[in-house]
C-alpha cells in the first residue's frame, strides 16, 4: 500500500472520528435541552491547539 | 493525485457532517464554531501526517501552523461575539458578527486546505520515489 493511500485512510478516519465527536456533543446537549456550552467549546478548542502544537514541534 | 482526491473527499465528508452516515451536521452557531475547531484539528493532524511521511516540507508545515493559529483566533473571535450577542445562548439567537467572522475563518481554512493539497501534490513524486527505495 502506498504512502499516499495510508495517509488518505488516516485522514478519512480522523475526519469521521471528529464528525462523530461533534455529533456526540450535539446529541448530548440536545438531550439536556441546551446547546454546546462555552466549556465544551473550550475543550474542543484545546484539542485543536494541541494538534497545532504537535505539528509545530515536528516541524521544528 | 489519488491523495488529493481523498483529501478533498475527507474534508468534504466532515463539512457535510457525515449526513449519509446518519451524523447530524452543525446547525447553531456554537455547533458551527465547534465544527470549525474540529476542522482545524483534523487539518493539523493531516498536515502532521503529511510532514512525517515526507509529503510536505518543514517550511510548508510552519506556514500551515501559522495559518492554523490564525484560524483558531478567528474562531475565538466568533465565539466571543456569540457570547456577547447571545449571553443566554438561546437556541434561536444568532450573532451577525459571529456569523461574519465564522464565514471568513472557514473561507481562510479552505485556502489553507488548498495550500496543503498544493504542497502535497508538489512533493508527491519525491515522496513516492523515496518510498520505492
PDB file of C-alpha atoms in Angstrom, chain B residues 45-93:
ATOM      1  CA  UNK B  45      -3.279  16.180  12.234  1.00  0.00           C
ATOM      2  CA  UNK B  46      -3.394  15.592   8.475  1.00  0.00           C
ATOM      3  CA  UNK B  47      -0.612  18.106   7.888  1.00  0.00           C
ATOM      4  CA  UNK B  48       1.431  16.394  10.627  1.00  0.00           C
ATOM      5  CA  UNK B  49       0.994  13.029   8.929  1.00  0.00           C
ATOM      6  CA  UNK B  50       1.989  14.611   5.619  1.00  0.00           C
ATOM      7  CA  UNK B  51       5.087  16.071   7.271  1.00  0.00           C
ATOM      8  CA  UNK B  52       6.070  12.789   8.909  1.00  0.00           C
ATOM      9  CA  UNK B  53       5.696  10.907   5.622  1.00  0.00           C
ATOM     10  CA  UNK B  54       7.723  13.499   3.720  1.00  0.00           C
ATOM     11  CA  UNK B  55       4.829  14.779   1.625  1.00  0.00           C
ATOM     12  CA  UNK B  56       5.333  18.357   2.753  1.00  0.00           C
ATOM     13  CA  UNK B  57       8.462  20.166   3.948  1.00  0.00           C
ATOM     14  CA  UNK B  58       9.106  21.659   7.386  1.00  0.00           C
ATOM     15  CA  UNK B  59       8.737  25.105   5.832  1.00  0.00           C
ATOM     16  CA  UNK B  60       5.311  24.120   4.485  1.00  0.00           C
ATOM     17  CA  UNK B  61       4.387  22.798   7.927  1.00  0.00           C
ATOM     18  CA  UNK B  62       5.444  26.046   9.604  1.00  0.00           C
ATOM     19  CA  UNK B  63       3.278  28.002   7.172  1.00  0.00           C
ATOM     20  CA  UNK B  64       0.371  25.673   7.961  1.00  0.00           C
ATOM     21  CA  UNK B  65       0.947  26.133  11.704  1.00  0.00           C
ATOM     22  CA  UNK B  66       0.754  29.904  11.268  1.00  0.00           C
ATOM     23  CA  UNK B  67      -2.425  29.628   9.195  1.00  0.00           C
ATOM     24  CA  UNK B  68      -3.991  27.224  11.682  1.00  0.00           C
ATOM     25  CA  UNK B  69      -3.308  29.605  14.560  1.00  0.00           C
ATOM     26  CA  UNK B  70      -4.961  32.428  12.612  1.00  0.00           C
ATOM     27  CA  UNK B  71      -7.986  30.157  12.099  1.00  0.00           C
ATOM     28  CA  UNK B  72      -8.113  29.455  15.845  1.00  0.00           C
ATOM     29  CA  UNK B  73      -8.000  33.194  16.546  1.00  0.00           C
ATOM     30  CA  UNK B  74     -10.848  33.746  14.078  1.00  0.00           C
ATOM     31  CA  UNK B  75     -12.945  31.073  15.752  1.00  0.00           C
ATOM     32  CA  UNK B  76     -12.143  32.609  19.151  1.00  0.00           C
ATOM     33  CA  UNK B  77     -13.401  35.992  17.936  1.00  0.00           C
ATOM     34  CA  UNK B  78     -16.571  34.360  16.572  1.00  0.00           C
ATOM     35  CA  UNK B  79     -17.074  32.597  19.883  1.00  0.00           C
ATOM     36  CA  UNK B  80     -16.641  35.844  21.849  1.00  0.00           C
ATOM     37  CA  UNK B  81     -19.022  37.690  19.511  1.00  0.00           C
ATOM     38  CA  UNK B  82     -21.644  34.993  20.024  1.00  0.00           C
ATOM     39  CA  UNK B  83     -21.196  35.128  23.813  1.00  0.00           C
ATOM     40  CA  UNK B  84     -21.610  38.908  23.713  1.00  0.00           C
ATOM     41  CA  UNK B  85     -24.657  38.984  21.418  1.00  0.00           C
ATOM     42  CA  UNK B  86     -26.348  35.879  22.825  1.00  0.00           C
ATOM     43  CA  UNK B  87     -25.494  35.819  26.547  1.00  0.00           C
ATOM     44  CA  UNK B  88     -28.297  33.392  27.379  1.00  0.00           C
ATOM     45  CA  UNK B  89     -27.342  31.111  24.445  1.00  0.00           C
ATOM     46  CA  UNK B  90     -30.984  30.764  23.455  1.00  0.00           C
ATOM     47  CA  UNK B  91     -31.274  28.271  20.578  1.00  0.00           C
ATOM     48  CA  UNK B  92     -32.871  30.819  18.241  1.00  0.00           C
ATOM     49  CA  UNK B  93     -30.283  33.507  18.940  1.00  0.00           C
TER      50      UNK B  93
END
